[in-house]
Short mmCIF file of C-alpha atoms and ligand atoms in Angstrom, two decimals:
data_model
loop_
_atom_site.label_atom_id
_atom_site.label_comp_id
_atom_site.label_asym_id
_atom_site.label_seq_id
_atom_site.Cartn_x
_atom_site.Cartn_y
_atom_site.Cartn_z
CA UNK A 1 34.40 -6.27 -43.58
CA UNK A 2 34.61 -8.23 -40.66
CA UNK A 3 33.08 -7.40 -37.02
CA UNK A 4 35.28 -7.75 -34.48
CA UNK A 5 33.96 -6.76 -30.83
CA UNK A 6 37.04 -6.17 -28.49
CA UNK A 7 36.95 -4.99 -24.90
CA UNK A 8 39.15 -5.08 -21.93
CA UNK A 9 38.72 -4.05 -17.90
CA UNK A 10 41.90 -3.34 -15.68
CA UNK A 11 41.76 -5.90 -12.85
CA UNK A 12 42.27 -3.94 -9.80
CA UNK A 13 39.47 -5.15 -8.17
CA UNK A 14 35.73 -7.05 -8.38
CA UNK A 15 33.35 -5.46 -10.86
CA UNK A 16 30.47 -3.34 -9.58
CA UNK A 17 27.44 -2.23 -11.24
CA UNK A 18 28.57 0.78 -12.65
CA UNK A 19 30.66 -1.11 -14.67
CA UNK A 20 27.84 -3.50 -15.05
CA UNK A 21 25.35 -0.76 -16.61
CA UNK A 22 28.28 1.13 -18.48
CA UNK A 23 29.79 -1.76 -20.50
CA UNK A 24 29.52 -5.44 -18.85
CA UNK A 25 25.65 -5.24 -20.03
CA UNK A 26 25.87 -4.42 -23.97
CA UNK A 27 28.54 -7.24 -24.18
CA UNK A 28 25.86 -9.26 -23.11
CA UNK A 29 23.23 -7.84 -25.74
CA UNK A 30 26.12 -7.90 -28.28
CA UNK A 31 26.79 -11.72 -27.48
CA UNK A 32 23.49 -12.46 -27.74
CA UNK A 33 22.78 -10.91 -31.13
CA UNK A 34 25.61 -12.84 -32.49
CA UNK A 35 26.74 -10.53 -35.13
CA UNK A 36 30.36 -10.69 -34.97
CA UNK A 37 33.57 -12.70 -36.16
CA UNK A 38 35.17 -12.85 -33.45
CA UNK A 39 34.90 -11.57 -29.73
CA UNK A 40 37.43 -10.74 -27.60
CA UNK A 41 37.44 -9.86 -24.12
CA UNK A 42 41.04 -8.71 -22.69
CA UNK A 43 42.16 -8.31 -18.90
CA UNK A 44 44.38 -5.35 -18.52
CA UNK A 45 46.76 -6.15 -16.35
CA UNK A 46 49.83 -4.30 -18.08
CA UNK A 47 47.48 -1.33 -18.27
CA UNK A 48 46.41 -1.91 -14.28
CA UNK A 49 50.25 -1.86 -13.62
CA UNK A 50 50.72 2.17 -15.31
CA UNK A 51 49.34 3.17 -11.89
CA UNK A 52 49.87 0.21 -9.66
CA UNK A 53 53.45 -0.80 -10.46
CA UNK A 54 54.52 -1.13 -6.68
CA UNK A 55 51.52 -3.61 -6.23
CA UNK A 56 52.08 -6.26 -8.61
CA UNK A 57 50.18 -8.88 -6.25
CA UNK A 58 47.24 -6.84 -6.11
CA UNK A 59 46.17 -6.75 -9.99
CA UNK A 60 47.65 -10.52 -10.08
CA UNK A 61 44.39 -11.69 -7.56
CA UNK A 62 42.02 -10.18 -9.53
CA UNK A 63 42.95 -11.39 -12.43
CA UNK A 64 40.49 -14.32 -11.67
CA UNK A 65 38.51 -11.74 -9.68
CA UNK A 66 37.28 -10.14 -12.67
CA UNK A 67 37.36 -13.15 -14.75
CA UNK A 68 34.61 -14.59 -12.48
CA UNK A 69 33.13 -11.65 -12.44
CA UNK A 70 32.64 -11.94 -16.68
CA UNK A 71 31.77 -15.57 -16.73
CA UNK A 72 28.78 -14.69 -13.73
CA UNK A 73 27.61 -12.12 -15.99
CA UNK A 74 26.72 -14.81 -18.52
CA UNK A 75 29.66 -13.82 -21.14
CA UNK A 76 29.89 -17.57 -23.15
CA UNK A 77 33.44 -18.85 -23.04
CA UNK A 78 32.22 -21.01 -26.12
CA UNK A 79 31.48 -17.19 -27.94
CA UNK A 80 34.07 -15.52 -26.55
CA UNK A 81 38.13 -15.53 -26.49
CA UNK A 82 39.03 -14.06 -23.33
CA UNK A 83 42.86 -13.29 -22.69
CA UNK A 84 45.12 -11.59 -20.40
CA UNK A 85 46.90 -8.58 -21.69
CA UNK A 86 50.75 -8.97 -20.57
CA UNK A 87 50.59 -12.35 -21.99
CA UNK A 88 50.56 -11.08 -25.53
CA UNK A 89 54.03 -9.80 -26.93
CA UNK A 90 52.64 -8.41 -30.20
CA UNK A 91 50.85 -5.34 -27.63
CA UNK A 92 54.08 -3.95 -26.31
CA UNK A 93 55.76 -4.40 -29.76
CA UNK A 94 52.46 -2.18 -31.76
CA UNK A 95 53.08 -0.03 -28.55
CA UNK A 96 56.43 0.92 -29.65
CA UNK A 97 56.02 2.24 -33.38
CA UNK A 98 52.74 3.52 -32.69
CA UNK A 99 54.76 5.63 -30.30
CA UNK A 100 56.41 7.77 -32.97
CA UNK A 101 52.87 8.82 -34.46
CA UNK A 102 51.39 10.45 -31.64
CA UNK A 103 53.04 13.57 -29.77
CA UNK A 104 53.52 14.22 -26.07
CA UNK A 105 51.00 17.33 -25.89
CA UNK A 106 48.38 15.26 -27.77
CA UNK A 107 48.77 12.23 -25.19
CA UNK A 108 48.54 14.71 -22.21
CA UNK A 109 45.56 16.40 -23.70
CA UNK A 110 43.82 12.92 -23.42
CA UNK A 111 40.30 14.61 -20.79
CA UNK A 112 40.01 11.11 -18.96
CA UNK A 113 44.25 11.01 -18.61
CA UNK A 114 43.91 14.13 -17.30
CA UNK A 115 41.58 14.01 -14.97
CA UNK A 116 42.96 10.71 -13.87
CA UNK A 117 46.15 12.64 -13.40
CA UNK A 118 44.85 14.72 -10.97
CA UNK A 119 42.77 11.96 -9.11
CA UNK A 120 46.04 10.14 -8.63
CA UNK A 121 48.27 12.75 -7.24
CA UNK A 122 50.54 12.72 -10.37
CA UNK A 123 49.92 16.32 -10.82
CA UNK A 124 52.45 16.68 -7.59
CA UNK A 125 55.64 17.53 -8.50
CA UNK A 126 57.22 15.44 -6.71
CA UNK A 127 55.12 12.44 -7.74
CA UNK A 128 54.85 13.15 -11.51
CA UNK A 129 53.57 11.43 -14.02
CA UNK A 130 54.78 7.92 -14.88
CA UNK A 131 55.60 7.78 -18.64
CA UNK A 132 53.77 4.59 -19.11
CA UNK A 133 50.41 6.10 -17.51
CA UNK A 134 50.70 8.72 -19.84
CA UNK A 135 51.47 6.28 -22.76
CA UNK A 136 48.11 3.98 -22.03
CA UNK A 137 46.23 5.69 -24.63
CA UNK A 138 48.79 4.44 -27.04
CA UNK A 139 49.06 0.62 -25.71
CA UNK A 140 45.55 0.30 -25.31
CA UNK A 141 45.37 1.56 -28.74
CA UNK A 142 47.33 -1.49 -29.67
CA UNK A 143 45.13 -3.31 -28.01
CA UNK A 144 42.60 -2.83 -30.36
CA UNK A 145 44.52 -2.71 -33.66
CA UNK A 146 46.36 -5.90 -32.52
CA UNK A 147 42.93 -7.72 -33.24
CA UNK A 148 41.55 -5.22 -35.96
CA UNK A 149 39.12 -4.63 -33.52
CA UNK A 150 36.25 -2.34 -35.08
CA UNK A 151 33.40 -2.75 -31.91
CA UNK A 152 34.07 -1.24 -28.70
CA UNK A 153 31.92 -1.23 -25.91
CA UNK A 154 33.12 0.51 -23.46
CA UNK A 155 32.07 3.11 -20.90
CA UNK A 156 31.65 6.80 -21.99
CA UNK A 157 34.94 7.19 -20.92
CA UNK A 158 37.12 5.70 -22.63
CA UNK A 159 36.00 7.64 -25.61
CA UNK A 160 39.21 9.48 -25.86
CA UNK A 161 41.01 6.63 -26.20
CA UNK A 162 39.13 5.26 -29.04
CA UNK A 163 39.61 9.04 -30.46
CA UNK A 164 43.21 8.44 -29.63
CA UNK A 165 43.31 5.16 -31.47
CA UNK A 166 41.43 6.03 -34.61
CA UNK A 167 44.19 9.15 -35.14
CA UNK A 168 46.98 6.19 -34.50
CA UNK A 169 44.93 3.82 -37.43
CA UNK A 170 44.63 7.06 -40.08
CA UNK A 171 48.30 8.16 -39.20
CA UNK A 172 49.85 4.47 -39.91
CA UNK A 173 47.64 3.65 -43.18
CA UNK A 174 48.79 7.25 -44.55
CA UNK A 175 52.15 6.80 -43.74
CA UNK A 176 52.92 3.14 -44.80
CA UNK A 177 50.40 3.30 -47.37
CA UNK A 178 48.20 -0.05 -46.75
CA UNK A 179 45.06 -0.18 -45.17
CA UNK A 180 46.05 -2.47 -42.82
CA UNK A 181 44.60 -0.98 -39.40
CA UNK A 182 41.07 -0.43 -38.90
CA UNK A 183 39.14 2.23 -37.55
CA UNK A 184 37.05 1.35 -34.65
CA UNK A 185 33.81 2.65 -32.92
CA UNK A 186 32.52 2.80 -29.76
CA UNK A 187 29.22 0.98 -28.35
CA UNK A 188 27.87 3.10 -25.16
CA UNK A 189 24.91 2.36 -23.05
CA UNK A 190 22.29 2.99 -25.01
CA UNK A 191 20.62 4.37 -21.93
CA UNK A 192 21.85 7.54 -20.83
CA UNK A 193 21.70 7.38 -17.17
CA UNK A 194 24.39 4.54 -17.01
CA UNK A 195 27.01 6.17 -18.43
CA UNK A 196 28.59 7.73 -15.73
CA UNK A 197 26.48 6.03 -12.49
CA UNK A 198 27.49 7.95 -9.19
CA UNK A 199 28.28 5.89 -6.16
CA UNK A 200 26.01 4.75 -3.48
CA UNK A 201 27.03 8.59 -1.69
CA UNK A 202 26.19 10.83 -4.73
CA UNK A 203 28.03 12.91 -6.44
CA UNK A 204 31.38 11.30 -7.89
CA UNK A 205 31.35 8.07 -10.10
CA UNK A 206 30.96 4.46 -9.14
CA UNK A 207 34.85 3.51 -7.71
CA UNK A 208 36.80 1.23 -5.54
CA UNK A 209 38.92 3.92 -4.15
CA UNK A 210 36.28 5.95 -3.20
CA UNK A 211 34.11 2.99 -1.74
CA UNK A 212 31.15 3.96 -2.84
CA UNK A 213 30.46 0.34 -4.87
CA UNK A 214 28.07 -1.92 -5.17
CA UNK A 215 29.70 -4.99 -6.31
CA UNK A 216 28.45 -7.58 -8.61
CA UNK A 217 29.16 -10.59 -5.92
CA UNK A 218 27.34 -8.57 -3.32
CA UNK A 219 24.98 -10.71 -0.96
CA UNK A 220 21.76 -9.88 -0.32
CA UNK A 221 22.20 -8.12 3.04
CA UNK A 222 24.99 -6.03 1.89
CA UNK A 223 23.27 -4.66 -0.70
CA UNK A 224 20.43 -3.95 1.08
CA UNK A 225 22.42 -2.03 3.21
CA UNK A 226 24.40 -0.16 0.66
CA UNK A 227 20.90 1.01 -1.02
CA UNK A 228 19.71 1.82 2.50
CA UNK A 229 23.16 4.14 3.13
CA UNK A 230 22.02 6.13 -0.18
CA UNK A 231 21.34 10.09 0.90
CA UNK A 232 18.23 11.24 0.13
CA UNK A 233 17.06 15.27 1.09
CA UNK A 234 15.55 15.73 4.56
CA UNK A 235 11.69 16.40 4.10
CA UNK A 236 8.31 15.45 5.27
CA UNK A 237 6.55 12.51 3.35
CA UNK A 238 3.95 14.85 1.59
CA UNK A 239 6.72 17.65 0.51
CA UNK A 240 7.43 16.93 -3.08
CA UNK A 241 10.27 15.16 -4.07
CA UNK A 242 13.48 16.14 -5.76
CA UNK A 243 14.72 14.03 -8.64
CA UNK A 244 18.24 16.12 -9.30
CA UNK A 245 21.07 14.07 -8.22
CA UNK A 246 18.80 11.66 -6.85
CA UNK A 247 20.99 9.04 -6.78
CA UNK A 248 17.93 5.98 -6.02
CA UNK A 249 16.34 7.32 -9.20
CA UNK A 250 19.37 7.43 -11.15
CA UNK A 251 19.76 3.61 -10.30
CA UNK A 252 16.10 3.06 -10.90
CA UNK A 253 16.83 4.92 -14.55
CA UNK A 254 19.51 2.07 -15.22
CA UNK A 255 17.75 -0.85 -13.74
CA UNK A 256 13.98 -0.32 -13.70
CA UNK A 257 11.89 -1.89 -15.76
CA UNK A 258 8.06 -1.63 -16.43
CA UNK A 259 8.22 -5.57 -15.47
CA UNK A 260 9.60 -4.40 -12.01
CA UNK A 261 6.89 -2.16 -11.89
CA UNK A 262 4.58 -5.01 -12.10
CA UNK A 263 5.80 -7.22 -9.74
CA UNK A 264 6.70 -4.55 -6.88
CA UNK A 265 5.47 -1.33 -7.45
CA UNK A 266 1.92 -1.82 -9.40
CA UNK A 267 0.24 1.55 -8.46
CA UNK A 268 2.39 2.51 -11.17
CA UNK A 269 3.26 1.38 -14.68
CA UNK A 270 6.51 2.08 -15.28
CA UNK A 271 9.08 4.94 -14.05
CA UNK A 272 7.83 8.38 -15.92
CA UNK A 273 4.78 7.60 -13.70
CA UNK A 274 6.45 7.01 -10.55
CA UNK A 275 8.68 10.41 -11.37
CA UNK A 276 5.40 12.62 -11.62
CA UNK A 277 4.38 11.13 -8.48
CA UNK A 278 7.16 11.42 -6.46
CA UNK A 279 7.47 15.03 -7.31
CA UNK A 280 4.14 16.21 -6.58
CA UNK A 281 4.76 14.70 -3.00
CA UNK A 282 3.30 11.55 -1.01
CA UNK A 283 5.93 9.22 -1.38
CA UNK A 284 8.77 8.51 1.44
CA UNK A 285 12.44 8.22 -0.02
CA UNK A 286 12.18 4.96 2.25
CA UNK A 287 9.76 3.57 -0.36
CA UNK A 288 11.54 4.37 -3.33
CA UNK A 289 14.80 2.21 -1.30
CA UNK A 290 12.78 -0.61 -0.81
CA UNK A 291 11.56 -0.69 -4.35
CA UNK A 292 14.83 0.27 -5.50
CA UNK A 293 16.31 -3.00 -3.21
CA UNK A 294 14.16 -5.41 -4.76
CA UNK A 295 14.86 -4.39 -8.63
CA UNK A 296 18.48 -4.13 -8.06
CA UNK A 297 18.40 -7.63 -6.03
CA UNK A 298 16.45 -9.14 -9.00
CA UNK A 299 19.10 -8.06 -11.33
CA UNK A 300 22.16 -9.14 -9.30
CA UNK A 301 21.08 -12.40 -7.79
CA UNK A 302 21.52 -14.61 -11.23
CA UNK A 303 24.73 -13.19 -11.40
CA UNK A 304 25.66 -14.02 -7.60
CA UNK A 305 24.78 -17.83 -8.18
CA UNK A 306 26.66 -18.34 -11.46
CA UNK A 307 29.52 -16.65 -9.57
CA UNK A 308 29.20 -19.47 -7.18
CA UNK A 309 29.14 -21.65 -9.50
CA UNK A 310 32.33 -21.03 -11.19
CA UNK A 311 34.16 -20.44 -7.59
CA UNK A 312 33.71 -24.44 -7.43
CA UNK A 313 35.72 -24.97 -10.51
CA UNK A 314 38.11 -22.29 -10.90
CA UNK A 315 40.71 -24.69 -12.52
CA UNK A 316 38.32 -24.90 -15.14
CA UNK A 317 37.90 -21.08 -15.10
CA UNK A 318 41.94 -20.76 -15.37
CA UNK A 319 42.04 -23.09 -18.43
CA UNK A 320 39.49 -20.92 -20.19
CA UNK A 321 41.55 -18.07 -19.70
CA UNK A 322 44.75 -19.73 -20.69
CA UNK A 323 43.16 -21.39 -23.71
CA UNK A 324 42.01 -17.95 -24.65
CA UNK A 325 45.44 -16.14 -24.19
CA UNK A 326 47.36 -18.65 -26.29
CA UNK A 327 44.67 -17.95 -29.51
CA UNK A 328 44.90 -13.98 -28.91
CA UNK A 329 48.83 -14.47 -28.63
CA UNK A 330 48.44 -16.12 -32.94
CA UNK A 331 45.84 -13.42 -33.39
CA UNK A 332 48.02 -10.70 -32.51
CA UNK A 333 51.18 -12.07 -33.98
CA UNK A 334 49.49 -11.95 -37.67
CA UNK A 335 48.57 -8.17 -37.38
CA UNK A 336 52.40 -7.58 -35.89
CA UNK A 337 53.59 -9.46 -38.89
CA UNK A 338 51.95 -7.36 -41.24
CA UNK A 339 52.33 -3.89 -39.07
CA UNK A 340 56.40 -5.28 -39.79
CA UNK A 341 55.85 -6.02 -42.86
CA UNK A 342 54.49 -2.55 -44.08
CA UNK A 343 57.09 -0.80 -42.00
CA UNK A 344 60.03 -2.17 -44.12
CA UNK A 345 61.04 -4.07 -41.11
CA UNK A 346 60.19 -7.82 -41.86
CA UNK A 347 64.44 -8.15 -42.58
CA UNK A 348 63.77 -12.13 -42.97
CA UNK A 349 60.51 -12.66 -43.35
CA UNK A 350 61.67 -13.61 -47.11
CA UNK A 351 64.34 -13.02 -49.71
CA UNK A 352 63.51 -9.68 -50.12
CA UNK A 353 66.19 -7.55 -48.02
CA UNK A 354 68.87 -10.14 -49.18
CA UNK A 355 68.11 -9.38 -52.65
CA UNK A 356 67.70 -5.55 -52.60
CA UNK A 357 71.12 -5.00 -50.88
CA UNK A 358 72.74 -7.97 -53.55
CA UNK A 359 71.26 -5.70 -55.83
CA UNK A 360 72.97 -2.84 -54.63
CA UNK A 361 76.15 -4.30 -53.86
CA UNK A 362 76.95 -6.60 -57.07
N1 LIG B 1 41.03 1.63 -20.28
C1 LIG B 1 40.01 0.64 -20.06
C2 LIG B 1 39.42 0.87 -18.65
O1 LIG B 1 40.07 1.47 -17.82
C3 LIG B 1 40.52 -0.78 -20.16
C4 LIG B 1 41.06 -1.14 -21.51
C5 LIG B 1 42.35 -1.52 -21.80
C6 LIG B 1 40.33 -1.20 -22.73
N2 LIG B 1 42.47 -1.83 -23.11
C7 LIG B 1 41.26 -1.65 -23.72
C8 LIG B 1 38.99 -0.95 -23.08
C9 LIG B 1 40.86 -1.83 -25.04
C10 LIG B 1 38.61 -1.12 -24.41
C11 LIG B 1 39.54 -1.56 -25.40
O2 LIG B 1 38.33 0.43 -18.40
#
């Protein structure tokens, strides 16, 4: 069987580090390993637009906002096909039979659609919920079968929608009788603290709306400052500390490593040593800050200059994208051919249809 890696990000704005920790990063280790066919990497602007359809301009900007954003990272547009999402017909077309295998109660018993209902008002009744956001599941679900897509990584979640998509693959090879779509898997973090990181003010997850973000084109002083805004529990230096919902440690838990320990914090060797200290009181939640500033600043300021980089060519950047998108539009196309073909509705693909109804008729 083939391995082919798929993933996708709405662009509705720059990418941050929760997205960095939750997905961005094991495409990275996944690139690097090299174990794949092929390796796609989708921008989901039709999926951006179930929520955001009276600001088209908005996801159109950051198309190339997130773009950048993957290329800083280090993904290799020699490894990788990246495409944009409303550019490929095939996706709307899958969307549409793949419709009439799932029901209405199962989409809306999606968790992450629900809670996303509620987030974005369309539990109102007077707002109510768009049938195309409730119908995401399904078209991202195409986005996955459209390239027989069997690796995900993805954030924790989207889960759901791989759940969703795996009942869509078992329902259409039962009823059309051909294995033709494949079942696909999800890669998460493989570090447990990233898979839901909580925004510079506790509490809720890592998002634009709420402002709570680092971003991954941060400078310096900004991030300083966000990591300095982080709320830490009113108490004297020698009280112990409290690692619950500590949000510094929770960063430190996705971005510390005992080599960080080395070259900034060497009284201790890695973080289980810094934890038991910290709790049995003597160290300032200032300290852990600074510490935490100069991992995080480490991590991020690679990615900052090959950001840079790329913002000097960006006509380059737009021709990787475009060269991309017109390979995932033939990719597509052949799994649409034979989705058509094994739904009795490839009329003149060949002679087939003319024969069976000269057949019929003679
Ligand atoms: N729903 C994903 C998100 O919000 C984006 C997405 C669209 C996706 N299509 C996909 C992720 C296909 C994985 C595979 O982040």
């Amino acid at each position: 069987m083939k391995n082919i890696v798929l993933t996708a990000d709405r662009p509705t704005g720059r990418l941050h580090i929760g997205h960095y920790v939750g997905s961005l990063r094991e495409r990275i280790r996944l690139q690097n390993e090299g174990n794949y066919d092929e390796f796609i990497v989708m921008i989901a602007d039709a999926q951006a637009l179930t929520d955001n359809a009276s600001c088209p301009q908005k996801i159109r900007d950051n198309v190339i906002e997130v773009m950048l954003d993957y290329l800083a990272i280090g993904l290799d547009p020699k490894k990788i096909t990246f495409c944009i999402q409303s550019m490929l017909p095939a996706l709307p077309e899958l969307t549409a039979y793949y419709m009439n295998l799932v029901t209405l109660q199962r989409l809306l018993r999606n968790p992450t659609v629900k809670t996303e209902i509620k987030q974005k008002g369309f539990d109102d009744e007077k707002t109510g919920i768009p049938v195309g956001f409730a119908n995401y599941p399904i078209s991202q679900a195409a986005d996955i079968t459209a390239f027989k897509a069997n690796i995900i990584p993805v954030g924790e979640d989207q889960e759901p929608m791989l759940e969703q998509t795996r009942e869509i693959v078992r329902s259409f090879n039962r009823i059309y009788k051909k294995d033709i779509l494949v079942e696909c898997k999800s890669i998460l973090p493989q570090n447990e603290s990233c898979y839901r990181l909580p925004g510079t003010n506790g509490g809720t997850k890592m998002s634009k709306s709420i402002g709570n973000c680092i971003y991954l084109s941060d400078e310096p002083e900004v991030i300083k400052k966000k990591i300095n805004s982080i709320g830490s529990i009113p108490r004297s230096i020698e009280e112990p500390g409290i690692l619950e919902d500590n949000v510094a440690f929770i960063y430190l838990d996705a971005f510390a490593t005992d080599d960080s320990f080395k070259k900034y914090y060497s009284e201790y060797k890695n973080l289980d040593e810094l934890k038991i200290a910290y709790t049995k009181g003597g160290i300032g939640d200032g300290t852990i800050k600074k510490f935490l500033n100069n991992v995080i600043q480490d991590e991020l300021k690679p990615i900052r200059e090959r950001r840079h980089i790329y913002e000097e060519k960006i006509e380059d950047v737009i021709e990787i994208l475009k060269a991309g998108t017109l390979k995932a539009i033939e990719l597509s196309n052949e799994t649409l051919k034979e989705v058509k073909e094994a739904m009795a509705i490839n009329y003149f693909e060949d002679d087939s249809f003319k024969n069976d109804q000269i057949k019929k008729y003679n």
